[in-house]
Short mmCIF file of C-alpha atoms (C1' of nucleotides) in Angstrom, two decimals:
data_model
loop_
_atom_site.label_atom_id
_atom_site.label_comp_id
_atom_site.label_asym_id
_atom_site.label_seq_id
_atom_site.Cartn_x
_atom_site.Cartn_y
_atom_site.Cartn_z
CA UNK T 1 75.14 126.10 106.81
CA UNK T 2 76.46 126.32 110.03
CA UNK T 3 79.94 123.90 109.88
CA UNK T 4 79.84 120.97 111.79
CA UNK T 5 83.14 120.92 114.45
CA UNK T 6 84.82 117.70 113.82
CA UNK T 7 87.67 116.57 115.42
CA UNK T 8 90.54 116.11 113.69
CA UNK T 9 90.63 112.76 114.77
CA UNK T 10 86.49 112.22 113.40
CA UNK T 11 88.01 113.69 109.89
CA UNK T 12 90.54 111.18 109.75
CA UNK T 13 87.82 108.75 110.82
CA UNK T 14 85.68 109.85 107.92
CA UNK T 15 88.90 109.75 105.63
CA UNK T 16 89.96 106.51 106.45
CA UNK T 17 86.41 105.35 105.46
CA UNK T 18 86.45 106.47 102.65
CA UNK T 19 90.10 105.44 101.48
CA UNK T 20 88.98 101.91 102.52
CA UNK T 21 86.14 102.30 100.36
CA UNK T 22 87.51 103.42 97.32
CA UNK T 23 91.51 102.98 97.57
CA UNK T 24 93.85 105.69 96.79
CA UNK T 25 93.15 106.39 93.18
CA UNK T 26 89.14 105.89 93.72
CA UNK T 27 89.39 108.58 96.70
CA UNK T 28 88.90 111.80 94.42
CA UNK T 29 89.10 115.26 96.34
CA UNK T 30 85.41 115.64 95.82
CA UNK T 31 84.76 112.22 97.74
CA UNK T 32 87.04 113.28 100.77
CA UNK T 33 85.43 116.45 100.62
CA UNK T 34 82.03 115.18 101.02
CA UNK T 35 82.76 113.00 103.14
CA UNK T 36 84.30 114.75 106.35
CA UNK T 37 81.75 117.92 105.18
CA UNK T 38 85.16 119.92 104.85
CA UNK T 39 85.59 121.60 101.72
CA UNK T 40 88.47 121.33 98.95
CA UNK T 41 90.29 124.62 100.90
CA UNK T 42 89.49 123.07 104.10
CA UNK T 43 91.16 119.56 103.58
CA UNK T 44 94.72 121.33 102.11
CA UNK T 45 94.74 123.81 105.38
CA UNK T 46 94.70 120.77 107.56
CA UNK T 47 96.51 118.47 104.69
CA UNK T 48 98.92 120.97 103.10
CA UNK T 49 100.38 118.17 100.89
CA UNK T 50 96.94 117.28 99.68
CA UNK T 51 95.69 113.72 98.97
CA UNK T 52 99.33 112.03 99.82
CA UNK T 53 99.20 113.73 103.10
CA UNK T 54 95.74 113.02 103.77
CA UNK T 55 96.73 108.89 102.79
CA UNK T 56 100.08 109.40 105.04
CA UNK T 57 97.99 110.73 108.07
CA UNK T 58 95.09 108.55 107.44
CA UNK T 59 97.57 105.25 106.97
CA UNK T 60 99.24 106.55 110.63
CA UNK T 61 96.21 107.19 112.30
CA UNK T 62 94.29 103.40 111.73
CA UNK T 63 97.28 102.53 113.02
CA UNK T 64 96.75 104.15 116.31
CA UNK T 65 93.58 102.74 116.31
CA UNK T 66 94.57 98.90 115.98
CA UNK T 67 97.08 99.37 118.47
CA UNK T 68 94.61 100.46 120.95
CA UNK T 69 91.76 97.92 119.84
CA UNK T 70 93.70 94.98 118.91
CA UNK T 71 97.59 95.13 120.37
CA UNK T 72 96.94 96.46 123.51
CA UNK T 73 94.96 93.85 125.34
CA UNK T 74 97.66 91.06 123.70
CA UNK T 75 100.53 93.21 126.26
CA UNK T 76 98.10 92.80 129.50
CA UNK T 77 100.10 90.43 131.05
CA UNK T 78 97.85 89.73 134.17
CA UNK T 79 95.82 87.67 131.64
CA UNK T 80 96.78 84.26 130.09
CA UNK T 81 97.37 84.39 126.92
CA UNK T 82 94.45 82.46 125.45
CA UNK T 83 92.08 85.57 127.44
CA UNK T 84 94.41 88.23 126.18
CA UNK T 85 93.70 86.38 122.31
CA UNK T 86 90.01 86.64 123.25
CA UNK T 87 89.84 90.22 123.75
CA UNK T 88 92.15 90.66 121.17
CA UNK T 89 89.32 88.90 118.94
CA UNK T 90 87.20 91.67 119.94
CA UNK T 91 89.07 94.31 118.91
CA UNK T 92 89.82 92.69 115.66
CA UNK T 93 85.51 92.70 115.26
CA UNK T 94 85.39 95.99 116.18
CA UNK T 95 88.01 97.64 114.47
CA UNK T 96 86.90 96.03 111.01
CA UNK T 97 83.63 96.31 112.14
CA UNK T 98 82.66 92.32 111.99
CA UNK T 99 84.37 92.00 108.59
CA UNK T 100 82.70 94.89 107.09
CA UNK T 101 85.83 97.21 106.88
CA UNK T 102 88.50 96.65 104.74
CA UNK T 103 92.11 96.60 105.68
CA UNK T 104 93.93 99.68 104.70
CA UNK T 105 97.34 97.92 104.61
CA UNK T 106 95.80 95.26 101.77
CA UNK T 107 93.82 98.79 99.84
CA UNK T 108 97.00 101.23 100.06
CA UNK T 109 99.56 97.86 98.89
CA UNK T 110 97.84 98.35 95.49
CA UNK T 111 98.60 100.91 92.35
CA UNK T 112 100.51 104.05 92.86
CA UNK T 113 99.74 104.00 96.45
CA UNK T 114 102.21 100.78 96.94
CA UNK T 115 104.97 102.92 95.94
CA UNK T 116 104.25 105.74 98.40
CA UNK T 117 103.60 103.16 101.24
CA UNK T 118 105.25 100.03 101.07
CA UNK T 119 108.30 100.34 103.38
CA UNK T 120 105.55 101.25 106.20
CA UNK T 121 103.15 98.79 104.77
CA UNK T 122 105.94 96.14 105.24
CA UNK T 123 106.71 96.97 108.32
CA UNK T 124 103.24 96.81 110.20
CA UNK T 125 102.62 93.64 108.29
CA UNK T 126 106.16 92.00 109.90
CA UNK T 127 105.03 93.92 113.23
CA UNK T 128 101.63 91.97 113.10
CA UNK T 129 103.15 88.64 112.69
CA UNK T 130 106.17 89.29 115.08
CA UNK T 131 103.32 90.30 117.60
CA UNK T 132 100.98 86.86 117.51
CA UNK T 133 104.43 84.76 117.26
CA UNK T 134 105.13 86.19 120.50
CA UNK T 135 101.90 85.71 122.22
CA UNK T 136 102.41 81.92 120.68
CA UNK T 137 105.50 81.41 122.50
CA UNK T 138 104.44 82.49 125.83
CA UNK T 139 101.60 79.96 125.52
CA UNK T 140 104.28 77.21 125.10
CA UNK T 141 104.61 77.11 121.29
CA UNK T 142 108.31 76.21 119.74
CA UNK T 143 109.88 79.46 118.56
CA UNK T 144 109.59 78.36 115.54
CA UNK T 145 106.63 77.06 114.87
CA UNK T 146 104.88 80.59 116.79
CA UNK T 147 106.69 82.00 113.96
CA UNK T 148 104.62 80.40 111.19
CA UNK T 149 101.50 80.36 113.94
CA UNK T 150 102.00 84.38 113.83
CA UNK T 151 102.39 84.31 109.83
CA UNK T 152 99.14 82.41 109.79
CA UNK T 153 97.14 84.60 111.74
CA UNK T 154 97.92 87.78 109.78
CA UNK T 155 97.30 85.93 106.60
CA UNK T 156 94.04 84.75 107.88
CA UNK T 157 93.34 88.08 109.22
CA UNK T 158 93.91 89.45 105.53
CA UNK T 159 92.34 86.54 103.79
CA UNK T 160 89.25 86.46 105.32
CA UNK T 161 88.52 90.16 104.83
CA UNK T 162 88.97 89.88 100.94
CA UNK T 163 86.50 86.60 101.50
CA UNK T 164 84.01 87.89 103.52
CA UNK T 165 83.88 91.16 101.45
CA UNK T 166 83.53 89.31 97.63
CA UNK T 167 80.70 87.32 99.07
CA UNK T 168 79.06 89.91 100.87
CA UNK T 169 79.19 87.84 104.50
CA UNK T 170 80.95 88.33 107.56
CA UNK T 171 80.00 84.57 108.14
CA UNK T 172 83.78 83.67 107.86
CA UNK T 173 85.29 86.74 108.98
CA UNK T 174 83.46 86.07 112.51
CA UNK T 175 84.31 82.14 112.38
CA UNK T 176 87.87 83.28 111.89
CA UNK T 177 87.41 85.28 114.85
CA UNK T 178 86.47 82.68 116.97
CA UNK T 179 88.79 80.16 116.17
CA UNK T 180 92.30 81.75 115.77
CA UNK T 181 93.02 82.09 119.58
CA UNK T 182 93.00 78.25 119.97
CA UNK T 183 94.46 77.40 116.94
CA UNK T 184 97.38 79.94 117.60
CA UNK T 185 97.79 78.36 121.15
CA UNK T 186 97.06 74.75 119.95
CA UNK T 187 99.83 71.94 121.64
CA UNK T 188 102.07 70.89 118.49
CA UNK C 1 106.59 101.37 63.37
CA UNK C 2 105.03 98.14 62.50
CA UNK C 3 102.29 96.71 64.59
CA UNK C 4 103.23 93.60 66.35
CA UNK C 5 100.40 90.93 66.03
CA UNK C 6 99.43 90.65 69.37
CA UNK C 7 96.70 87.44 69.61
CA UNK C 8 93.55 88.61 71.61
CA UNK C 9 94.75 86.20 74.16
CA UNK C 10 98.06 88.29 74.52
CA UNK C 11 96.12 91.46 74.69
CA UNK C 12 93.93 90.27 77.29
CA UNK C 13 96.99 89.18 79.25
CA UNK C 14 98.53 92.46 79.00
CA UNK C 15 95.00 93.86 80.34
CA UNK C 16 94.73 91.84 83.46
CA UNK C 17 98.58 92.32 84.38
CA UNK C 18 97.60 96.44 84.12
CA UNK C 19 94.72 95.65 86.56
CA UNK C 20 96.06 93.60 88.89
CA UNK C 21 98.70 95.90 89.37
CA UNK C 22 97.21 99.44 89.67
CA UNK C 23 93.62 98.08 90.07
CA UNK C 24 90.12 99.75 88.15
CA UNK C 25 90.83 103.41 88.82
CA UNK C 26 94.42 103.35 88.25
CA UNK C 27 94.39 101.75 85.40
CA UNK C 28 94.36 104.72 83.10
CA UNK C 29 93.38 103.99 79.30
CA UNK C 30 96.62 105.56 78.62
CA UNK C 31 98.42 102.58 80.88
CA UNK C 32 96.34 100.17 78.84
CA UNK C 33 96.98 101.72 75.74
CA UNK C 34 100.71 101.18 76.87
CA UNK C 35 100.81 97.62 78.23
CA UNK C 36 99.28 96.37 75.06
CA UNK C 37 100.95 98.67 72.48
CA UNK C 38 97.48 99.33 70.94
CA UNK C 39 96.36 102.88 70.49
CA UNK C 40 93.24 104.15 72.29
CA UNK C 41 91.18 103.69 68.62
CA UNK C 42 92.37 100.39 68.94
CA UNK C 43 91.10 99.37 72.13
CA UNK C 44 87.82 100.65 71.67
CA UNK C 45 87.75 98.77 68.54
CA UNK C 46 88.41 95.58 70.80
CA UNK C 47 86.46 96.71 73.77
CA UNK C 48 83.27 98.91 72.15
CA UNK C 49 82.29 100.06 75.85
CA UNK C 50 86.01 101.09 76.91
CA UNK C 51 87.25 100.32 80.73
CA UNK C 52 84.19 98.12 81.62
CA UNK C 53 84.50 95.94 78.93
CA UNK C 54 88.12 95.47 78.95
CA UNK C 55 87.88 94.94 83.04
CA UNK C 56 85.32 92.12 82.12
CA UNK C 57 87.13 90.92 79.41
CA UNK C 58 90.03 90.85 82.10
CA UNK C 59 88.40 88.88 84.37
CA UNK C 60 86.50 86.73 82.98
CA UNK C 61 90.00 85.54 80.85
CA UNK C 62 91.45 85.21 83.94
CA UNK C 63 88.93 82.99 85.09
CA UNK C 64 89.75 81.01 81.99
CA UNK C 65 93.12 80.73 82.68
CA UNK C 66 92.56 79.74 86.54
CA UNK C 67 90.54 77.02 85.54
CA UNK C 68 93.21 75.85 83.46
CA UNK C 69 95.81 75.82 85.63
CA UNK C 70 94.36 75.60 88.98
CA UNK C 71 91.05 73.82 88.94
CA UNK C 72 91.71 71.24 86.22
CA UNK C 73 93.91 69.31 87.97
CA UNK C 74 91.84 68.93 91.01
CA UNK C 75 89.34 66.85 88.26
CA UNK C 76 91.72 64.47 87.10
CA UNK C 77 89.86 61.44 89.33
CA UNK C 78 92.63 59.07 87.97
CA UNK C 79 95.09 60.69 90.41
CA UNK C 80 94.46 60.92 94.70
CA UNK C 81 93.21 63.85 96.31
CA UNK C 82 96.76 64.98 97.64
CA UNK C 83 98.12 63.99 94.21
CA UNK C 84 95.67 66.29 92.39
CA UNK C 85 95.99 69.45 95.34
CA UNK C 86 99.72 69.13 94.97
CA UNK C 87 99.39 69.57 90.94
CA UNK C 88 96.68 73.00 91.94
CA UNK C 89 99.32 73.91 93.84
CA UNK C 90 101.86 74.11 90.75
CA UNK C 91 99.06 76.14 89.06
CA UNK C 92 98.69 78.26 91.84
CA UNK C 93 102.45 79.06 91.91
CA UNK C 94 102.29 79.60 88.03
CA UNK C 95 99.04 81.44 87.64
CA UNK C 96 100.43 83.93 90.99
CA UNK C 97 103.95 84.10 89.76
CA UNK C 98 105.12 82.81 93.32
CA UNK C 99 103.10 85.12 95.15
CA UNK C 100 104.47 88.06 92.65
CA UNK C 101 101.11 88.72 91.64
CA UNK C 102 97.67 90.31 92.97
CA UNK C 103 94.37 88.43 92.61
CA UNK C 104 91.68 90.44 90.54
CA UNK C 105 89.01 89.36 92.56
CA UNK C 106 91.04 90.85 95.89
CA UNK C 107 91.67 94.18 93.18
CA UNK C 108 88.05 94.61 91.67
CA UNK C 109 86.47 93.76 95.15
CA UNK C 110 87.67 97.38 96.43
CA UNK C 111 86.05 100.84 95.00
CA UNK C 112 83.51 101.72 91.45
CA UNK C 113 84.71 98.39 90.19
CA UNK C 114 83.38 96.40 93.26
CA UNK C 115 80.03 97.75 92.21
CA UNK C 116 80.20 96.60 88.50
CA UNK C 117 81.76 93.12 89.54
CA UNK C 118 80.29 92.21 93.07
CA UNK C 119 77.65 89.35 92.04
CA UNK C 120 80.92 87.38 89.81
CA UNK C 121 83.29 88.08 92.28
CA UNK C 122 80.92 86.48 94.83
CA UNK C 123 80.49 83.40 92.69
CA UNK C 124 83.76 82.61 91.89
CA UNK C 125 84.79 82.75 95.85
CA UNK C 126 81.83 80.31 96.80
CA UNK C 127 82.90 78.20 93.76
CA UNK C 128 86.22 78.02 94.74
CA UNK C 129 85.44 77.12 98.85
CA UNK C 130 82.81 74.59 97.07
CA UNK C 131 85.68 72.60 94.69
CA UNK C 132 88.12 72.76 97.78
CA UNK C 133 85.63 71.34 99.75
CA UNK C 134 84.65 68.57 97.32
CA UNK C 135 88.27 67.79 97.39
CA UNK C 136 88.65 67.32 101.14
CA UNK C 137 85.24 65.52 101.42
CA UNK C 138 86.81 63.14 98.39
CA UNK C 139 90.01 62.79 100.92
CA UNK C 140 87.52 61.22 103.98
CA UNK C 141 87.01 64.60 105.70
CA UNK C 142 83.14 65.41 107.16
CA UNK C 143 80.45 67.55 105.17
CA UNK C 144 81.21 70.03 107.86
CA UNK C 145 84.68 69.88 108.35
CA UNK C 146 84.96 69.94 104.63
CA UNK C 147 82.94 73.06 104.17
CA UNK C 148 85.06 74.80 106.73
CA UNK C 149 88.44 73.55 105.38
CA UNK C 150 87.41 74.46 101.64
CA UNK C 151 86.82 78.34 103.04
CA UNK C 152 89.77 78.22 104.95
CA UNK C 153 92.26 77.42 101.57
CA UNK C 154 90.37 80.71 100.25
CA UNK C 155 91.24 82.28 102.83
CA UNK C 156 94.63 81.45 102.49
CA UNK C 157 95.35 81.69 99.01
CA UNK C 158 93.84 85.74 99.61
CA UNK C 159 95.37 86.28 103.09
CA UNK C 160 98.51 84.85 101.68
CA UNK C 161 98.88 87.53 98.39
CA UNK C 162 98.35 90.23 100.49
CA UNK C 163 101.09 89.70 102.87
CA UNK C 164 103.70 88.31 100.07
CA UNK C 165 102.61 91.35 98.47
CA UNK C 166 103.20 94.11 101.48
CA UNK C 167 106.49 92.20 102.71
CA UNK C 168 107.58 91.90 99.67
CA UNK C 169 108.67 88.64 99.67
CA UNK C 170 107.18 85.00 98.24
CA UNK C 171 108.08 82.99 100.96
CA UNK C 172 104.88 83.03 102.72
CA UNK C 173 103.75 82.49 99.58
CA UNK C 174 105.77 79.11 99.08
CA UNK C 175 105.14 77.79 102.05
CA UNK C 176 101.48 78.32 102.20
CA UNK C 177 101.72 76.05 99.06
CA UNK C 178 103.50 73.53 100.65
CA UNK C 179 101.02 73.16 103.54
CA UNK C 180 98.27 73.41 102.45
CA UNK C 181 97.33 70.25 100.33
CA UNK C 182 97.91 68.36 103.69
CA UNK C 183 96.07 70.83 105.73
CA UNK C 184 92.63 70.00 103.54
CA UNK C 185 92.89 66.51 104.00
CA UNK C 186 94.63 65.95 107.38
CA UNK C 187 92.81 63.42 109.83
CA UNK C 188 89.81 65.12 112.08
"C1'" DG D 1 89.17 128.57 108.26
"C1'" DT D 2 86.52 128.74 104.60
"C1'" DC D 3 84.99 129.91 100.50
"C1'" DT D 4 84.90 130.93 95.61
"C1'" DA D 5 87.16 130.89 91.27
"C1'" DT D 6 90.15 128.74 88.22
"C1'" DA D 7 94.74 127.15 86.55
"C1'" DG D 8 96.55 123.39 84.70
"C1'" DC D 9 96.14 118.56 83.43
"C1'" DT D 10 94.00 113.83 82.52
"C1'" DA D 11 90.49 111.15 82.82
"C1'" DG D 12 87.37 108.38 79.25
"C1'" DA D 13 85.24 108.53 75.26
"C1'" DT D 14 84.27 109.96 70.20
"C1'" DA D 15 84.29 111.43 65.03
"C1'" DG D 16 86.42 110.98 60.80
"C1'" DA D 17 90.36 110.19 57.70
"C1'" DC D 18 92.78 106.37 55.61
"C1'" DG S 1 92.46 98.40 62.34
"C1'" DT S 2 94.23 102.36 63.42
"C1'" DC S 3 95.71 107.16 63.14
"C1'" DT S 4 94.93 111.88 64.47
"C1'" DA S 5 92.18 115.29 66.83
"C1'" DT S 6 88.87 116.56 69.73
"C1'" DC S 7 85.01 116.36 73.30
"C1'" DT S 8 83.38 116.74 78.08
"C1'" DA S 9 83.85 116.40 82.22
"C1'" DG S 10 86.48 115.57 86.10
"C1'" DC S 11 90.64 115.20 88.57
"C1'" DT S 12 94.65 117.42 91.84
"C1'" DA S 13 95.90 121.54 93.13
"C1'" DT S 14 96.50 126.84 94.13
"C1'" DA S 15 95.31 131.94 94.47
"C1'" DG S 16 92.87 135.53 96.88
"C1'" DA S 17 88.64 137.56 99.33
"C1'" DC S 18 86.52 137.15 103.34
#
DNA sequence: GTCTATAGCTAGATAGAC
DNA sequence: GTCTATCTAGCTATAGAC
């Protein structure tokens, strides 16, 4: 069969999807090979250290995507904090496919992947909390309260993904997206 | 060596702990054997269908524990809704070891365990939402709003466990426990 | 860069002695 | 009930031809 030419980004997207669905330990090389259409050897060509390399690249790539879709709208200082948060909500909807996708930060915090990635995962979570806190502060919320609300938003994102996944419905996810911008900025 | 006599409950607790830490696919029979002190053959004696049997028993057992520690305080109709929720918060602290333990409902919703358990996991999540909603209604919250807040509590529990786990701190978990009873019952 | 082949290991599961 | 031994299958990873 003719090898379909996949860009590195397309390969990474499919690897990410596999890890999201099956977790680190559940993503065998056979699955990753099938998902990317690349043979085992090709995978080792792109990722010499094997599965750990793929997971690392997947995590870094997904963080780039997350930044582009979810965080960069928050930096559009030409818009109001509420407008930026609504754009961010749209980014979240796309990034998580309306709640159908899991978060790799959650997935990689389980099992032996946790030991490999825990430092990075902690950094990411703390960064997300900080960024949402800063938006709340821009919206006039006091420093301490903004810090709590930023944490609450990240808690909400992770929690609503788990709930939506377990009940097999995106309704909680969609409700969360609709409500969190005003929750973050509400008067104290 | 003399075989330590473990009750079925103690065995189950250790199996649960293993699944919580390593996930379904990451929990090899070797790990489960080591965690329980039982040889492979003994494990198959107690759980004839192997790993799937163990995971099933672990899930059912953990639900019994959760009911005893977290949900049963909510049924103490001699107390006010707020008092019951504070007792429930204490139960959550014990059940999740102040946020250090993961939730098996989250863990089993990933990978091939998801296919095995998704119906049960959905039931559990929906039941939890319903129970917290009912407490909110008892506290005077309207039906629709109580439904939303019950969902928010379950979202909060799952989310704060993920956040606490990834940043390696129980501070978010402890704050959540302190705040959620009044959040659930607050005036509309 | 992709292929086949295979090493070397560990997985889950089973058999039969005691 | 627990033990040792073992099966088959799948795993990650590597080697070498093309």
